[in-house]
CSV table of C-alpha atoms in Angstrom, one decimal:
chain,number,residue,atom,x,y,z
A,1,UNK,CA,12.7,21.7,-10.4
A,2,UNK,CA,11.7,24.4,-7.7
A,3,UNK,CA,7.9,23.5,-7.9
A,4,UNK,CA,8.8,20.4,-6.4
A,5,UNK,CA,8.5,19.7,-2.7
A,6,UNK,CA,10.4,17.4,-0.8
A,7,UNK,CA,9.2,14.3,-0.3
A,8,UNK,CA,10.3,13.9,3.1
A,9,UNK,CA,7.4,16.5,3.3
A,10,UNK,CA,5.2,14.4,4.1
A,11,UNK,CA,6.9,10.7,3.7
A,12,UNK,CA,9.0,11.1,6.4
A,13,UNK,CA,13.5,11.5,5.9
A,14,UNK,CA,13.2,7.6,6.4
A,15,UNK,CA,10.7,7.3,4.1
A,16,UNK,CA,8.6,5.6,6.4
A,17,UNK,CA,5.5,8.1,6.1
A,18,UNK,CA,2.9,9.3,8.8
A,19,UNK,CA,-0.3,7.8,10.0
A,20,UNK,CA,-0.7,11.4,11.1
A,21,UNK,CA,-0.9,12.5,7.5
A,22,UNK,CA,-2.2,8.9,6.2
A,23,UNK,CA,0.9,8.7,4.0
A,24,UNK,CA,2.8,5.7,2.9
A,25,UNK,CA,6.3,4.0,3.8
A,26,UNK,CA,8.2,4.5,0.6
A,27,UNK,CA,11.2,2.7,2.3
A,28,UNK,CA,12.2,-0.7,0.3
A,29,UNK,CA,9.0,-0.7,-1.7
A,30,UNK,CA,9.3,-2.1,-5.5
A,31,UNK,CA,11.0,0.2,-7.3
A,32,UNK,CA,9.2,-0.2,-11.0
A,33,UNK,CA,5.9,0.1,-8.1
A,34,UNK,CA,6.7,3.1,-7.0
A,35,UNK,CA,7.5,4.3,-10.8
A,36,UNK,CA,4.0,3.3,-11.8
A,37,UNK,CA,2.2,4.9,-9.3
A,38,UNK,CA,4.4,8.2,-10.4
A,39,UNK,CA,3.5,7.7,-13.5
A,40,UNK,CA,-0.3,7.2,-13.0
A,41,UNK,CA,-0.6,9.7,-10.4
A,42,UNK,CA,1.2,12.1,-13.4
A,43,UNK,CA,-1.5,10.7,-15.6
A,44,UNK,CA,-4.6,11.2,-13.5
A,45,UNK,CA,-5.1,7.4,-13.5
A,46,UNK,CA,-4.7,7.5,-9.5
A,47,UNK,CA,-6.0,10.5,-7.7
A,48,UNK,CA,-4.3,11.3,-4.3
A,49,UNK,CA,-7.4,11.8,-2.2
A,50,UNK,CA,-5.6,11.8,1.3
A,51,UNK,CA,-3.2,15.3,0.7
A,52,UNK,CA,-4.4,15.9,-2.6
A,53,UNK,CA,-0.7,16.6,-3.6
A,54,UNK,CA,0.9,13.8,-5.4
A,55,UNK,CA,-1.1,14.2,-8.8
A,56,UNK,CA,0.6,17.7,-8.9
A,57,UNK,CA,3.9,16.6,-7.9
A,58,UNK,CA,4.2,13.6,-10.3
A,59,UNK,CA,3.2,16.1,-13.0
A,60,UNK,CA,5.7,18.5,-11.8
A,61,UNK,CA,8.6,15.0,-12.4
A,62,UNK,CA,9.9,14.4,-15.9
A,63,UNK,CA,10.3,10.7,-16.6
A,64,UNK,CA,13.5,10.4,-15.6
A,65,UNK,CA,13.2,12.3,-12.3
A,66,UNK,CA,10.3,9.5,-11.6
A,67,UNK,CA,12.8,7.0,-12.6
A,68,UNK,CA,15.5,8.3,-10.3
A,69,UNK,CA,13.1,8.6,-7.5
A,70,UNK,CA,11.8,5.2,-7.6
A,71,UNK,CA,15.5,3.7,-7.3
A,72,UNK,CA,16.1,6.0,-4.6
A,73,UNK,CA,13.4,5.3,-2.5
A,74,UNK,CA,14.0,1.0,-2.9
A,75,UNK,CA,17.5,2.1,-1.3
A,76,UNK,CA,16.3,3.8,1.9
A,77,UNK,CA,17.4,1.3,4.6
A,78,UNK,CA,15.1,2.5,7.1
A,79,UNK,CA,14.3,-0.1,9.8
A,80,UNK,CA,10.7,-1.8,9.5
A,81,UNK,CA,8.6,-0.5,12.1
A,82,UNK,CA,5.0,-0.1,10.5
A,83,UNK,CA,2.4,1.5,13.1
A,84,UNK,CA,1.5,1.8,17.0
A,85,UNK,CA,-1.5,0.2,16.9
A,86,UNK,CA,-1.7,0.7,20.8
A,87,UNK,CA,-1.3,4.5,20.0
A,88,UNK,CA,-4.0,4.7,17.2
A,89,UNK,CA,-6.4,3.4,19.4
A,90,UNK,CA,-5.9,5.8,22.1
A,91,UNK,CA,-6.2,8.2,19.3
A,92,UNK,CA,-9.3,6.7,18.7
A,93,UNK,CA,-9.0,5.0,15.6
A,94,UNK,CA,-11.0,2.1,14.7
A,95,UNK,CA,-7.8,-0.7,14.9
A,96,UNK,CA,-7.9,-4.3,13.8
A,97,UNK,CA,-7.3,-7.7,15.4
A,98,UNK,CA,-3.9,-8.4,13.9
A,99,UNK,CA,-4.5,-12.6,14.6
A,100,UNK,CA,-7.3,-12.4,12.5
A,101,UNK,CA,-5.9,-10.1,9.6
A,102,UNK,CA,-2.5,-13.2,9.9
A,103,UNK,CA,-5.3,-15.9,9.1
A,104,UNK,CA,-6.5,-14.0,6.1
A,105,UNK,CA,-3.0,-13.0,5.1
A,106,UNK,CA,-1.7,-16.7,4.8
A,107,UNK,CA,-4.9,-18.3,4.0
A,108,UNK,CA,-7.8,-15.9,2.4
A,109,UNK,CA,-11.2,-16.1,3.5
A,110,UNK,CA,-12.5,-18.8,1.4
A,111,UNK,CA,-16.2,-18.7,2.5
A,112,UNK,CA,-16.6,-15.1,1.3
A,113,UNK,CA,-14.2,-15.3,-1.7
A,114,UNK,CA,-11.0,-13.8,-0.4
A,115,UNK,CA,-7.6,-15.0,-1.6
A,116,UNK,CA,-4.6,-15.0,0.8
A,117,UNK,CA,-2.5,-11.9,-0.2
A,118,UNK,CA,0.6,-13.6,0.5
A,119,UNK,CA,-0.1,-16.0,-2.8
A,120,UNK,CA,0.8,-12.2,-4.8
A,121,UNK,CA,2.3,-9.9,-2.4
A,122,UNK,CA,5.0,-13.1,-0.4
A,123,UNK,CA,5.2,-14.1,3.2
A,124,UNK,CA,4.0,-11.3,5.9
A,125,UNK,CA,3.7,-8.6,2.3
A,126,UNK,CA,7.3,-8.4,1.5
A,127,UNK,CA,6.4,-8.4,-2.4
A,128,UNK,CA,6.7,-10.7,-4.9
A,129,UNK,CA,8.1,-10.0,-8.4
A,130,UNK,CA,8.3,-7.0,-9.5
A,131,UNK,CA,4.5,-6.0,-9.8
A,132,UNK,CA,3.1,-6.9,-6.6
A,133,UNK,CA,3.8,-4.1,-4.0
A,134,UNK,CA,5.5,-4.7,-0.5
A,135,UNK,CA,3.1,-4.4,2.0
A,136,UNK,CA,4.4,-6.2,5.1
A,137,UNK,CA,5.5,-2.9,7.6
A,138,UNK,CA,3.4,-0.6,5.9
A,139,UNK,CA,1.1,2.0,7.6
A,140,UNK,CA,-2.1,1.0,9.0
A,141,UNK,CA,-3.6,4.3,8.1
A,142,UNK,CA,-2.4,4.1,4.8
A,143,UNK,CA,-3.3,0.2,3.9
A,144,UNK,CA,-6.8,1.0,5.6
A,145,UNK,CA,-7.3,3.4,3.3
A,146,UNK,CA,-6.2,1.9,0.0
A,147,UNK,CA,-8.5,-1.4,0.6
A,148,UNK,CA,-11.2,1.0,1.2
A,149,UNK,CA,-10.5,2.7,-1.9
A,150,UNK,CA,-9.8,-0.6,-4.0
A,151,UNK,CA,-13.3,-1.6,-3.0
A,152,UNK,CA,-14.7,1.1,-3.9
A,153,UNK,CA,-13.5,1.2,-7.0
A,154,UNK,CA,-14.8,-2.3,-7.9
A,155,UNK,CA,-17.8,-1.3,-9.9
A,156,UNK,CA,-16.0,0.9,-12.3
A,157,UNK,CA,-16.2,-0.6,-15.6
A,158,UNK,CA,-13.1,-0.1,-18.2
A,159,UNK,CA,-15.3,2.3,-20.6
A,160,UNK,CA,-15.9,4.8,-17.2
A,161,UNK,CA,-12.3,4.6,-16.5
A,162,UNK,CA,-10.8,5.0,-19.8
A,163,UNK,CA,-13.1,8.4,-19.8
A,164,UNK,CA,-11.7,9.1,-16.5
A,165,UNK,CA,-14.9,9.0,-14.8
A,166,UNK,CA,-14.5,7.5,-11.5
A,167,UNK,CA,-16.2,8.1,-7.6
A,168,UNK,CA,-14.2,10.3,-5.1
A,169,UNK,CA,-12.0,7.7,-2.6
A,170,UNK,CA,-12.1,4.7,-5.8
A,171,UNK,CA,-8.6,3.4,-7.1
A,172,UNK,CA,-8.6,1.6,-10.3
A,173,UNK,CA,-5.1,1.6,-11.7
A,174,UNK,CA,-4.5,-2.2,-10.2
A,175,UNK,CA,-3.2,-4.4,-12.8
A,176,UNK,CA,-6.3,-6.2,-14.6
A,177,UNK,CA,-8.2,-5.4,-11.7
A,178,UNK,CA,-7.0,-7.8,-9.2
A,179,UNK,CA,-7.0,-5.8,-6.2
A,180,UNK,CA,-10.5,-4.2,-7.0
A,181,UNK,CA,-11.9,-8.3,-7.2
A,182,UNK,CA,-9.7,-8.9,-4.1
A,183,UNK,CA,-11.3,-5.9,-2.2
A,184,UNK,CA,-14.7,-6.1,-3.3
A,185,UNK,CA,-15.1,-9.4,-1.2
A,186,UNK,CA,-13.8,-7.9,2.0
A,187,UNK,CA,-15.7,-6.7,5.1
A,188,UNK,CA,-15.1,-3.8,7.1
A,189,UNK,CA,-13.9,-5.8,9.8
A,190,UNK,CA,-11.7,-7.7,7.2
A,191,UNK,CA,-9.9,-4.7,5.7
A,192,UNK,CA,-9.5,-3.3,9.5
A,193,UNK,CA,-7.5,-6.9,10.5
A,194,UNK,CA,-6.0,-7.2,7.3
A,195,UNK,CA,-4.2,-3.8,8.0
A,196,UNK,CA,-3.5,-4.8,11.3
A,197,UNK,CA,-1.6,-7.4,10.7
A,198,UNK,CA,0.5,-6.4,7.5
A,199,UNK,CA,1.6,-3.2,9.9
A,200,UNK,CA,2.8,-5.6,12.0
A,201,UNK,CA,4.3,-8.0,9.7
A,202,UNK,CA,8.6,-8.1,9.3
A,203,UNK,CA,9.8,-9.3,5.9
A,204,UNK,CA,11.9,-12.9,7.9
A,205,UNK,CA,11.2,-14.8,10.6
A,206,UNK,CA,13.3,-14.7,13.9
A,207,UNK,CA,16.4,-16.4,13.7
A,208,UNK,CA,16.8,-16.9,9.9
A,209,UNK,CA,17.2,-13.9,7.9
A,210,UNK,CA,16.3,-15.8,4.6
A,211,UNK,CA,13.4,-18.1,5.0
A,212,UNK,CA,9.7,-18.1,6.2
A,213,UNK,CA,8.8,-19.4,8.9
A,214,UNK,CA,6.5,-22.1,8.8
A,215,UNK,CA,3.8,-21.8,10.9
């Protein structure tokens, strides 16, 4: 309806979001994803804590507008460009080593309990089934931000969450927790190079649009 806005708003008419705003590339991400989070952010079970928009907005969707939108936004061809790390840090942002992020991607962090988030999310991020979001190409800002927010959330038990009682900048609505478990290992410097990288990271390898590469 008219109460609506746009998402291009804010996500960008590729759909490839803003680190200005801290928003997400919605381009080519998991469609029933992107219709869960709609759905959670509808039923306060995520809280939009970077424009404090989206929990009004989903509200504002009826089911099948969600629906509709989730297909839409799995369509948007938009090339993968995730961010300028170079330009961030001029900006002053506190920016990752991406060659250390690639080591955690691929392999985890064994010593301090960190799987590698390719063994759920694929090579470089791309996604995996139809759960595990694409994160390979996706904001810096953005994945920064959610890591932070998934460790946060760690120590919120199910009874506080099925009150809806939960700290400012904490997201819980992973499936059976795994990303709060995931997070809750990871250092600062960790979540910064983890982001890094995956901003970096394209879904194929040079030369072969089909298969990893194997390093």
């Amino acid at each position: 309806g008219d109460a609506v806005p746009a998402c291009q708003g804010c996500h960008g008419i590729d759909g490839n979001g803003s680190d200005e705003m801290g928003t997400p590339r919605l381009a080519y991400q998991v469609d029933t994803y992107i219709l869960k989070q709609l759905t959670d952010f509808a039923e306060n079970k995520r809280t939009d804590d970077t424009m404090y928009q989206m929990n009004d907005i989903a509200k504002a969707l009826s089911p099948q507008d969600r629906k509709d939108l989730a297909a839409y936004v799995h369509t948007l061809k938009s090339p993968y460009i995730g961010s300028n790390l170079d330009q961030l840090r001029r900006d002053g942002a506190e920016v990752g080593d991406p060659a250390q992020g690639k080591m955690i991607a691929e392999y985890g962090a064994p010593d301090h309990g960190v799987p590698a988030c390719k063994s759920c999310h694929g090579f470089h991020g791309r996604s995996a089934g139809r759960m595990y979001p694409a994160i390979g190409g996706q904001n810096y800002v953005y994945l920064k931000h959610e890591l932070e927010s998934w460790r946060n959330g760690a120590n919120t038990s199910a009874a506080d969450i099925a009150a809806g009682k939960r700290e400012d900048n904490a997201r819980v609505n992973d499936y059976m927790g795994q990303m709060r478990a995931v997070a809750s290992h990871m250092t600062d410097a960790d979540i910064a190079n983890v982001a890094a990288f995956l901003t970096l990271s394209k879904p194929n390898s040079p030369g072969n649009p089909r298969t990893p590469s194997h390093m």
